[in-house]
Amino acid sequence: MPPLALALVIAAALLHALWNIAAKKAGGGAHFMLIVAVTVVVLWSPVGLWFAWHAIPHWGLAEWGAVAASAAVHVVYFSTLLAGYRAADLTVVYPVARGTGPLLSSIGAVLLLSESMGAGGAAGVIAIALGVFLIAGGPGLTRRARDPAQRHRVALGIGWGSATGAAICAYTLIDGYAVKVLLISPILVDWMGHALRVPLMLPASLRDRAGFRPALHSQWRHALVVALLSPLAYVLVLYAVTIAPLSHVAPAREVSMLFAALIGGHLLGEADRAWRLLGAACIAGGVVALALG
């Protein structure tokens, strides 16, 4: 991977971990998602509209289809992620999601794109499985097995994290195709995606109109942080994809799990931080091995 691409991925990883901390602390749902999407569209409109003015008149069915599919999958991703954060610890949901995403992407590449996986890739799969075990509590799982409530919380975290990882795999492949094959600007992919998400999110918020004002009052600060950092982090990743293989960038960006395991355990007071940090390191090593193998 070129040094510039690696630098972009590392910077994006830190930003990604930080906005996930904000999303976890917000504890939001459908209203929070809508507030974030609208805030992104407004904040980034000068740049987004400039790119749109020059590119959209030349779009065809493929470009519109890719951006629309990306928007839909991102709604599923964000909904699943926030549901996981409400149900379990960030230091379970986040690393499992970020670990399974590249794992599923690699499996999809082998099955659908006829790519091969060498010994390094197989080692990466084993490292990810070990990392998931450690993040879930490692040896402490034996102790937790006697606590049904905690065992249930860990299981929820792994389940929601895995579902989020599947969504990550889907949007990674879609957006990678958009910037590498269709040559759509990464900024436009992200900004148009947020704009198209707004009508998809409106029905859920309209069903609970009374709850929107309290959500806006209590969550707008966290939404602002997410709206500032999330697009920047993702655009950096998409720019890295334009100068490096997607199969390298997607796993490498999971170093964000190291930041999240450390920051989340410290700021949110979640238990078993040492085991989870070790597990995050295993997953990070595993996804790098997948990229190299």
mmCIF file of C-alpha atoms in Angstrom:
data_model
loop_
_atom_site.group_PDB
_atom_site.id
_atom_site.type_symbol
_atom_site.label_atom_id
_atom_site.label_comp_id
_atom_site.label_asym_id
_atom_site.label_seq_id
_atom_site.Cartn_x
_atom_site.Cartn_y
_atom_site.Cartn_z
ATOM 1 C CA MET A 1 0.000 0.000 0.000
ATOM 2 C CA PRO A 2 1.406 3.429 -0.891
ATOM 3 C CA PRO A 3 2.485 5.507 2.143
ATOM 4 C CA LEU A 4 -0.090 8.201 1.331
ATOM 5 C CA ALA A 5 -2.913 5.663 1.302
ATOM 6 C CA LEU A 6 -1.738 4.228 4.622
ATOM 7 C CA ALA A 7 -1.581 7.706 6.170
ATOM 8 C CA LEU A 8 -5.124 8.449 4.964
ATOM 9 C CA VAL A 9 -6.390 5.173 6.414
ATOM 10 C CA ILE A 10 -4.760 5.756 9.820
ATOM 11 C CA ALA A 11 -6.152 9.297 10.055
ATOM 12 C CA ALA A 12 -9.585 7.996 9.069
ATOM 13 C CA ALA A 13 -9.352 5.241 11.673
ATOM 14 C CA LEU A 14 -8.881 7.714 14.514
ATOM 15 C CA LEU A 15 -11.734 9.910 13.276
ATOM 16 C CA HIS A 16 -13.942 6.840 12.891
ATOM 17 C CA ALA A 17 -13.315 5.707 16.459
ATOM 18 C CA LEU A 18 -14.047 9.204 17.797
ATOM 19 C CA TRP A 19 -17.385 9.592 16.037
ATOM 20 C CA ASN A 20 -18.427 6.133 17.187
ATOM 21 C CA ILE A 21 -17.732 7.203 20.772
ATOM 22 C CA ALA A 22 -20.048 10.184 20.221
ATOM 23 C CA ALA A 23 -22.732 7.952 18.683
ATOM 24 C CA LYS A 24 -22.517 5.546 21.614
ATOM 25 C CA LYS A 25 -22.831 8.354 24.159
ATOM 26 C CA ALA A 26 -25.818 9.797 22.278
ATOM 27 C CA GLY A 27 -27.756 6.550 22.680
ATOM 28 C CA GLY A 28 -29.930 7.631 19.780
ATOM 29 C CA GLY A 29 -32.177 5.862 17.317
ATOM 30 C CA ALA A 30 -34.149 6.902 14.239
ATOM 31 C CA HIS A 31 -34.319 10.576 15.243
ATOM 32 C CA PHE A 32 -30.565 10.712 15.820
ATOM 33 C CA MET A 33 -29.902 9.163 12.405
ATOM 34 C CA LEU A 34 -32.092 11.744 10.700
ATOM 35 C CA ILE A 35 -30.503 14.640 12.603
ATOM 36 C CA VAL A 36 -27.036 13.439 11.606
ATOM 37 C CA ALA A 37 -27.955 13.001 7.923
ATOM 38 C CA VAL A 38 -29.563 16.445 7.657
ATOM 39 C CA THR A 39 -26.622 18.048 9.477
ATOM 40 C CA VAL A 40 -24.146 16.387 7.103
ATOM 41 C CA VAL A 41 -26.049 17.593 4.044
ATOM 42 C CA VAL A 42 -26.145 21.171 5.382
ATOM 43 C CA LEU A 43 -22.576 21.343 6.714
ATOM 44 C CA TRP A 44 -20.943 19.806 3.661
ATOM 45 C CA SER A 45 -23.271 21.351 1.050
ATOM 46 C CA PRO A 46 -20.751 23.903 -0.328
ATOM 47 C CA VAL A 47 -18.325 21.152 -1.284
ATOM 48 C CA GLY A 48 -21.011 18.617 -2.191
ATOM 49 C CA LEU A 49 -22.909 20.994 -4.458
ATOM 50 C CA TRP A 50 -19.722 22.040 -6.244
ATOM 51 C CA PHE A 51 -18.899 18.431 -7.121
ATOM 52 C CA ALA A 52 -22.546 17.676 -7.948
ATOM 53 C CA TRP A 53 -22.794 20.635 -10.338
ATOM 54 C CA HIS A 54 -19.947 19.297 -12.459
ATOM 55 C CA ALA A 55 -20.642 15.554 -12.265
ATOM 56 C CA ILE A 56 -24.366 14.783 -11.954
ATOM 57 C CA PRO A 57 -25.371 16.046 -15.443
ATOM 58 C CA HIS A 58 -23.164 13.283 -16.866
ATOM 59 C CA TRP A 59 -24.511 10.481 -14.661
ATOM 60 C CA GLY A 60 -26.322 7.479 -16.051
ATOM 61 C CA LEU A 61 -28.235 4.587 -14.543
ATOM 62 C CA ALA A 62 -25.082 2.946 -13.162
ATOM 63 C CA GLU A 63 -24.007 6.031 -11.192
ATOM 64 C CA TRP A 64 -27.464 6.714 -9.776
ATOM 65 C CA GLY A 65 -27.923 3.033 -8.967
ATOM 66 C CA ALA A 66 -24.617 2.831 -7.083
ATOM 67 C CA VAL A 67 -25.284 5.965 -5.019
ATOM 68 C CA ALA A 68 -28.875 4.905 -4.233
ATOM 69 C CA ALA A 69 -27.771 1.414 -3.210
ATOM 70 C CA SER A 70 -25.034 2.903 -1.037
ATOM 71 C CA ALA A 71 -27.550 5.190 0.685
ATOM 72 C CA ALA A 72 -29.924 2.306 1.435
ATOM 73 C CA VAL A 73 -27.189 0.056 2.810
ATOM 74 C CA HIS A 74 -25.781 2.875 4.949
ATOM 75 C CA VAL A 75 -29.218 3.359 6.526
ATOM 76 C CA VAL A 76 -29.257 -0.338 7.419
ATOM 77 C CA TYR A 77 -25.685 -0.066 8.725
ATOM 78 C CA PHE A 78 -26.316 2.975 10.921
ATOM 79 C CA SER A 79 -29.618 1.566 12.241
ATOM 80 C CA THR A 80 -27.955 -1.714 13.165
ATOM 81 C CA LEU A 81 -24.946 -0.004 14.737
ATOM 82 C CA LEU A 82 -27.060 2.276 16.955
ATOM 83 C CA ALA A 83 -29.298 -0.611 17.991
ATOM 84 C CA GLY A 84 -26.194 -2.512 19.042
ATOM 85 C CA TYR A 85 -24.894 0.446 21.032
ATOM 86 C CA ARG A 86 -28.194 0.674 22.895
ATOM 87 C CA ALA A 87 -28.163 -3.037 23.676
ATOM 88 C CA ALA A 88 -24.501 -3.721 24.521
ATOM 89 C CA ASP A 89 -21.031 -2.295 25.173
ATOM 90 C CA LEU A 90 -19.246 -0.317 22.472
ATOM 91 C CA THR A 91 -16.117 -2.374 23.104
ATOM 92 C CA VAL A 92 -18.015 -5.506 22.044
ATOM 93 C CA VAL A 93 -20.207 -4.149 19.221
ATOM 94 C CA TYR A 94 -17.627 -1.912 17.543
ATOM 95 C CA PRO A 95 -14.650 -4.309 17.255
ATOM 96 C CA VAL A 96 -16.841 -7.262 16.222
ATOM 97 C CA ALA A 97 -18.450 -5.089 13.535
ATOM 98 C CA ARG A 98 -15.145 -3.737 12.290
ATOM 99 C CA GLY A 99 -13.603 -7.232 12.346
ATOM 100 C CA THR A 100 -16.370 -9.118 10.582
ATOM 101 C CA GLY A 101 -16.768 -6.498 7.835
ATOM 102 C CA PRO A 102 -13.387 -7.145 6.177
ATOM 103 C CA LEU A 103 -13.709 -10.872 6.930
ATOM 104 C CA LEU A 104 -16.982 -11.073 5.016
ATOM 105 C CA SER A 105 -15.550 -8.897 2.253
ATOM 106 C CA SER A 106 -12.635 -11.307 1.837
ATOM 107 C CA ILE A 107 -14.944 -14.324 1.749
ATOM 108 C CA GLY A 108 -17.137 -12.551 -0.798
ATOM 109 C CA ALA A 109 -14.110 -11.812 -2.947
ATOM 110 C CA VAL A 110 -13.105 -15.491 -2.893
ATOM 111 C CA LEU A 111 -16.602 -16.753 -3.724
ATOM 112 C CA LEU A 112 -17.788 -14.050 -6.118
ATOM 113 C CA LEU A 113 -14.646 -12.597 -7.664
ATOM 114 C CA SER A 114 -12.546 -15.795 -7.877
ATOM 115 C CA GLU A 115 -9.815 -14.330 -5.686
ATOM 116 C CA SER A 116 -7.585 -16.681 -3.719
ATOM 117 C CA MET A 117 -6.625 -16.772 -0.051
ATOM 118 C CA GLY A 118 -3.174 -17.937 0.962
ATOM 119 C CA ALA A 119 -1.743 -19.066 4.276
ATOM 120 C CA GLY A 120 -1.563 -15.487 5.514
ATOM 121 C CA GLY A 121 -5.255 -15.021 4.816
ATOM 122 C CA ALA A 122 -6.143 -18.211 6.676
ATOM 123 C CA ALA A 123 -4.051 -17.030 9.611
ATOM 124 C CA GLY A 124 -5.984 -13.793 9.518
ATOM 125 C CA VAL A 125 -9.291 -15.660 9.836
ATOM 126 C CA ILE A 126 -7.999 -17.490 12.919
ATOM 127 C CA ALA A 127 -6.723 -14.243 14.449
ATOM 128 C CA ILE A 128 -10.111 -12.582 13.934
ATOM 129 C CA ALA A 129 -11.922 -15.506 15.577
ATOM 130 C CA LEU A 130 -9.553 -15.302 18.556
ATOM 131 C CA GLY A 131 -9.994 -11.548 18.731
ATOM 132 C CA VAL A 132 -13.786 -11.859 18.853
ATOM 133 C CA PHE A 133 -13.459 -14.338 21.737
ATOM 134 C CA LEU A 134 -11.148 -12.019 23.676
ATOM 135 C CA ILE A 135 -13.337 -8.969 23.075
ATOM 136 C CA ALA A 136 -16.317 -10.871 24.386
ATOM 137 C CA GLY A 137 -14.434 -11.327 27.660
ATOM 138 C CA GLY A 138 -11.841 -13.999 26.934
ATOM 139 C CA PRO A 139 -11.224 -16.237 29.941
ATOM 140 C CA GLY A 140 -13.741 -14.117 31.810
ATOM 141 C CA LEU A 141 -16.509 -15.708 29.768
ATOM 142 C CA THR A 142 -16.410 -18.671 32.134
ATOM 143 C CA ARG A 143 -17.137 -16.331 35.016
ATOM 144 C CA ARG A 144 -19.777 -14.469 33.031
ATOM 145 C CA ALA A 145 -21.545 -17.698 32.149
ATOM 146 C CA ARG A 146 -22.849 -17.717 35.720
ATOM 147 C CA ASP A 147 -24.386 -14.258 35.202
ATOM 148 C CA PRO A 148 -27.310 -14.618 32.778
ATOM 149 C CA ALA A 149 -27.816 -10.871 32.380
ATOM 150 C CA GLN A 150 -24.191 -10.216 31.459
ATOM 151 C CA ARG A 151 -24.035 -13.271 29.231
ATOM 152 C CA HIS A 152 -27.096 -12.018 27.397
ATOM 153 C CA ARG A 153 -25.527 -8.561 26.969
ATOM 154 C CA VAL A 154 -22.348 -10.041 25.495
ATOM 155 C CA ALA A 155 -24.358 -12.230 23.126
ATOM 156 C CA LEU A 156 -26.349 -9.207 21.991
ATOM 157 C CA GLY A 157 -23.131 -7.297 21.353
ATOM 158 C CA ILE A 158 -21.688 -10.079 19.214
ATOM 159 C CA GLY A 159 -24.948 -10.500 17.301
ATOM 160 C CA TRP A 160 -25.447 -6.800 16.570
ATOM 161 C CA GLY A 161 -21.759 -6.389 15.783
ATOM 162 C CA SER A 162 -21.844 -9.239 13.269
ATOM 163 C CA ALA A 163 -24.947 -7.808 11.590
ATOM 164 C CA THR A 164 -23.255 -4.421 11.378
ATOM 165 C CA GLY A 165 -20.205 -6.088 9.851
ATOM 166 C CA ALA A 166 -22.376 -7.582 7.100
ATOM 167 C CA ALA A 167 -23.648 -4.088 6.260
ATOM 168 C CA ILE A 168 -20.073 -2.770 6.262
ATOM 169 C CA CYS A 169 -19.129 -5.457 3.747
ATOM 170 C CA ALA A 170 -22.018 -4.464 1.477
ATOM 171 C CA TYR A 171 -21.383 -0.723 1.430
ATOM 172 C CA THR A 172 -17.625 -1.227 1.125
ATOM 173 C CA LEU A 173 -18.059 -3.203 -2.082
ATOM 174 C CA ILE A 174 -20.658 -0.776 -3.477
ATOM 175 C CA ASP A 175 -18.687 2.378 -2.715
ATOM 176 C CA GLY A 176 -15.419 0.819 -3.839
ATOM 177 C CA TYR A 177 -17.038 0.046 -7.176
ATOM 178 C CA ALA A 178 -18.380 3.611 -7.377
ATOM 179 C CA VAL A 179 -14.996 5.307 -6.921
ATOM 180 C CA LYS A 180 -12.763 2.780 -8.711
ATOM 181 C CA VAL A 181 -14.914 1.682 -11.648
ATOM 182 C CA LEU A 182 -17.475 4.446 -12.111
ATOM 183 C CA LEU A 183 -14.911 7.108 -11.105
ATOM 184 C CA ILE A 184 -17.346 9.053 -8.918
ATOM 185 C CA SER A 185 -15.679 11.525 -6.555
ATOM 186 C CA PRO A 186 -15.437 10.134 -2.994
ATOM 187 C CA ILE A 187 -16.832 13.422 -1.677
ATOM 188 C CA LEU A 188 -19.857 13.124 -3.945
ATOM 189 C CA VAL A 189 -20.416 9.468 -3.050
ATOM 190 C CA ASP A 190 -20.629 10.369 0.629
ATOM 191 C CA TRP A 191 -22.570 13.642 0.321
ATOM 192 C CA MET A 192 -25.141 12.332 -2.149
ATOM 193 C CA GLY A 193 -25.475 9.209 -0.038
ATOM 194 C CA HIS A 194 -26.432 11.299 2.988
ATOM 195 C CA ALA A 195 -28.862 13.386 0.921
ATOM 196 C CA LEU A 196 -30.608 10.251 -0.353
ATOM 197 C CA ARG A 197 -30.766 8.793 3.166
ATOM 198 C CA VAL A 198 -32.949 11.624 4.453
ATOM 199 C CA PRO A 199 -36.182 10.496 2.689
ATOM 200 C CA LEU A 200 -35.420 6.913 3.691
ATOM 201 C CA MET A 201 -35.190 7.937 7.354
ATOM 202 C CA LEU A 202 -38.182 10.283 7.463
ATOM 203 C CA PRO A 203 -40.928 7.627 7.876
ATOM 204 C CA ALA A 204 -39.430 6.268 11.105
ATOM 205 C CA SER A 205 -39.139 9.756 12.599
ATOM 206 C CA LEU A 206 -42.614 10.790 11.456
ATOM 207 C CA ARG A 207 -44.106 7.851 13.330
ATOM 208 C CA ASP A 208 -42.816 9.444 16.541
ATOM 209 C CA ARG A 209 -43.101 13.171 15.934
ATOM 210 C CA ALA A 210 -43.487 13.936 19.625
ATOM 211 C CA GLY A 211 -40.113 12.386 20.355
ATOM 212 C CA PHE A 212 -38.191 14.378 17.756
ATOM 213 C CA ARG A 213 -37.921 17.639 19.721
ATOM 214 C CA PRO A 214 -36.561 15.974 22.916
ATOM 215 C CA ALA A 215 -34.110 13.962 20.792
ATOM 216 C CA LEU A 216 -32.910 17.093 19.026
ATOM 217 C CA HIS A 217 -32.478 18.917 22.334
ATOM 218 C CA SER A 218 -30.483 16.127 24.011
ATOM 219 C CA GLN A 219 -28.522 14.722 21.061
ATOM 220 C CA TRP A 220 -27.666 17.637 18.773
ATOM 221 C CA ARG A 221 -24.134 18.035 20.163
ATOM 222 C CA HIS A 222 -23.307 14.378 19.558
ATOM 223 C CA ALA A 223 -24.977 14.564 16.147
ATOM 224 C CA LEU A 224 -22.794 17.550 15.245
ATOM 225 C CA VAL A 225 -19.637 15.604 16.151
ATOM 226 C CA VAL A 226 -20.756 12.642 14.038
ATOM 227 C CA ALA A 227 -21.747 14.911 11.140
ATOM 228 C CA LEU A 228 -18.335 16.577 11.161
ATOM 229 C CA LEU A 229 -16.123 13.522 11.628
ATOM 230 C CA SER A 230 -17.979 10.671 9.921
ATOM 231 C CA PRO A 231 -17.948 12.097 6.356
ATOM 232 C CA LEU A 232 -14.346 13.229 6.706
ATOM 233 C CA ALA A 233 -13.247 9.785 7.887
ATOM 234 C CA TYR A 234 -15.067 7.977 5.105
ATOM 235 C CA VAL A 235 -13.940 10.331 2.347
ATOM 236 C CA LEU A 236 -10.331 9.778 3.424
ATOM 237 C CA VAL A 237 -10.889 6.028 3.096
ATOM 238 C CA LEU A 238 -12.477 6.384 -0.342
ATOM 239 C CA TYR A 239 -9.595 8.528 -1.525
ATOM 240 C CA ALA A 240 -7.227 5.816 -0.283
ATOM 241 C CA VAL A 241 -9.221 3.315 -2.364
ATOM 242 C CA THR A 242 -8.515 5.380 -5.480
ATOM 243 C CA ILE A 243 -4.745 4.931 -5.045
ATOM 244 C CA ALA A 244 -4.572 1.473 -3.432
ATOM 245 C CA PRO A 245 -6.405 -1.868 -3.815
ATOM 246 C CA LEU A 246 -9.733 -2.086 -1.985
ATOM 247 C CA SER A 247 -8.679 -5.468 -0.587
ATOM 248 C CA HIS A 248 -5.815 -3.708 1.197
ATOM 249 C CA VAL A 249 -7.608 -0.551 2.294
ATOM 250 C CA ALA A 250 -10.712 -2.214 3.746
ATOM 251 C CA PRO A 251 -8.797 -4.409 6.212
ATOM 252 C CA ALA A 252 -6.178 -1.764 7.025
ATOM 253 C CA ARG A 253 -8.805 0.766 8.152
ATOM 254 C CA GLU A 254 -9.752 -1.590 10.985
ATOM 255 C CA VAL A 255 -6.917 -0.197 13.091
ATOM 256 C CA SER A 256 -9.773 2.030 14.279
ATOM 257 C CA MET A 257 -10.683 -0.868 16.563
ATOM 258 C CA LEU A 258 -7.515 -0.293 18.576
ATOM 259 C CA PHE A 259 -8.500 3.335 19.144
ATOM 260 C CA ALA A 260 -12.088 2.393 20.017
ATOM 261 C CA ALA A 261 -11.122 -0.361 22.456
ATOM 262 C CA LEU A 262 -8.796 1.981 24.337
ATOM 263 C CA ILE A 263 -10.874 5.172 24.180
ATOM 264 C CA GLY A 264 -14.191 3.427 24.726
ATOM 265 C CA GLY A 265 -12.974 1.514 27.747
ATOM 266 C CA HIS A 266 -11.504 4.658 29.291
ATOM 267 C CA LEU A 267 -14.327 7.126 28.587
ATOM 268 C CA LEU A 268 -17.295 4.795 28.944
ATOM 269 C CA GLY A 269 -16.012 2.733 31.874
ATOM 270 C CA GLU A 270 -16.702 -0.592 30.178
ATOM 271 C CA ALA A 271 -15.320 -3.703 31.823
ATOM 272 C CA ASP A 272 -12.533 -6.117 30.750
ATOM 273 C CA ARG A 273 -10.668 -3.393 28.890
ATOM 274 C CA ALA A 274 -7.362 -5.318 28.867
ATOM 275 C CA TRP A 275 -8.887 -8.430 27.263
ATOM 276 C CA ARG A 276 -10.826 -6.350 24.786
ATOM 277 C CA LEU A 277 -7.796 -4.312 23.801
ATOM 278 C CA LEU A 278 -5.847 -7.536 23.241
ATOM 279 C CA GLY A 279 -8.754 -8.876 21.218
ATOM 280 C CA ALA A 280 -8.861 -5.709 19.125
ATOM 281 C CA ALA A 281 -5.148 -6.121 18.436
ATOM 282 C CA CYS A 282 -5.761 -9.706 17.278
ATOM 283 C CA ILE A 283 -8.538 -8.581 14.950
ATOM 284 C CA ALA A 284 -6.415 -5.742 13.597
ATOM 285 C CA GLY A 285 -3.558 -8.178 12.967
ATOM 286 C CA GLY A 286 -5.984 -10.605 11.384
ATOM 287 C CA VAL A 287 -7.448 -8.150 8.915
ATOM 288 C CA VAL A 288 -3.964 -6.980 7.938
ATOM 289 C CA ALA A 289 -2.995 -10.626 7.346
ATOM 290 C CA LEU A 290 -6.100 -10.998 5.192
ATOM 291 C CA ALA A 291 -5.002 -8.033 3.125
ATOM 292 C CA LEU A 292 -1.455 -9.327 2.696
ATOM 293 C CA GLY A 293 -2.496 -12.949 2.261
#
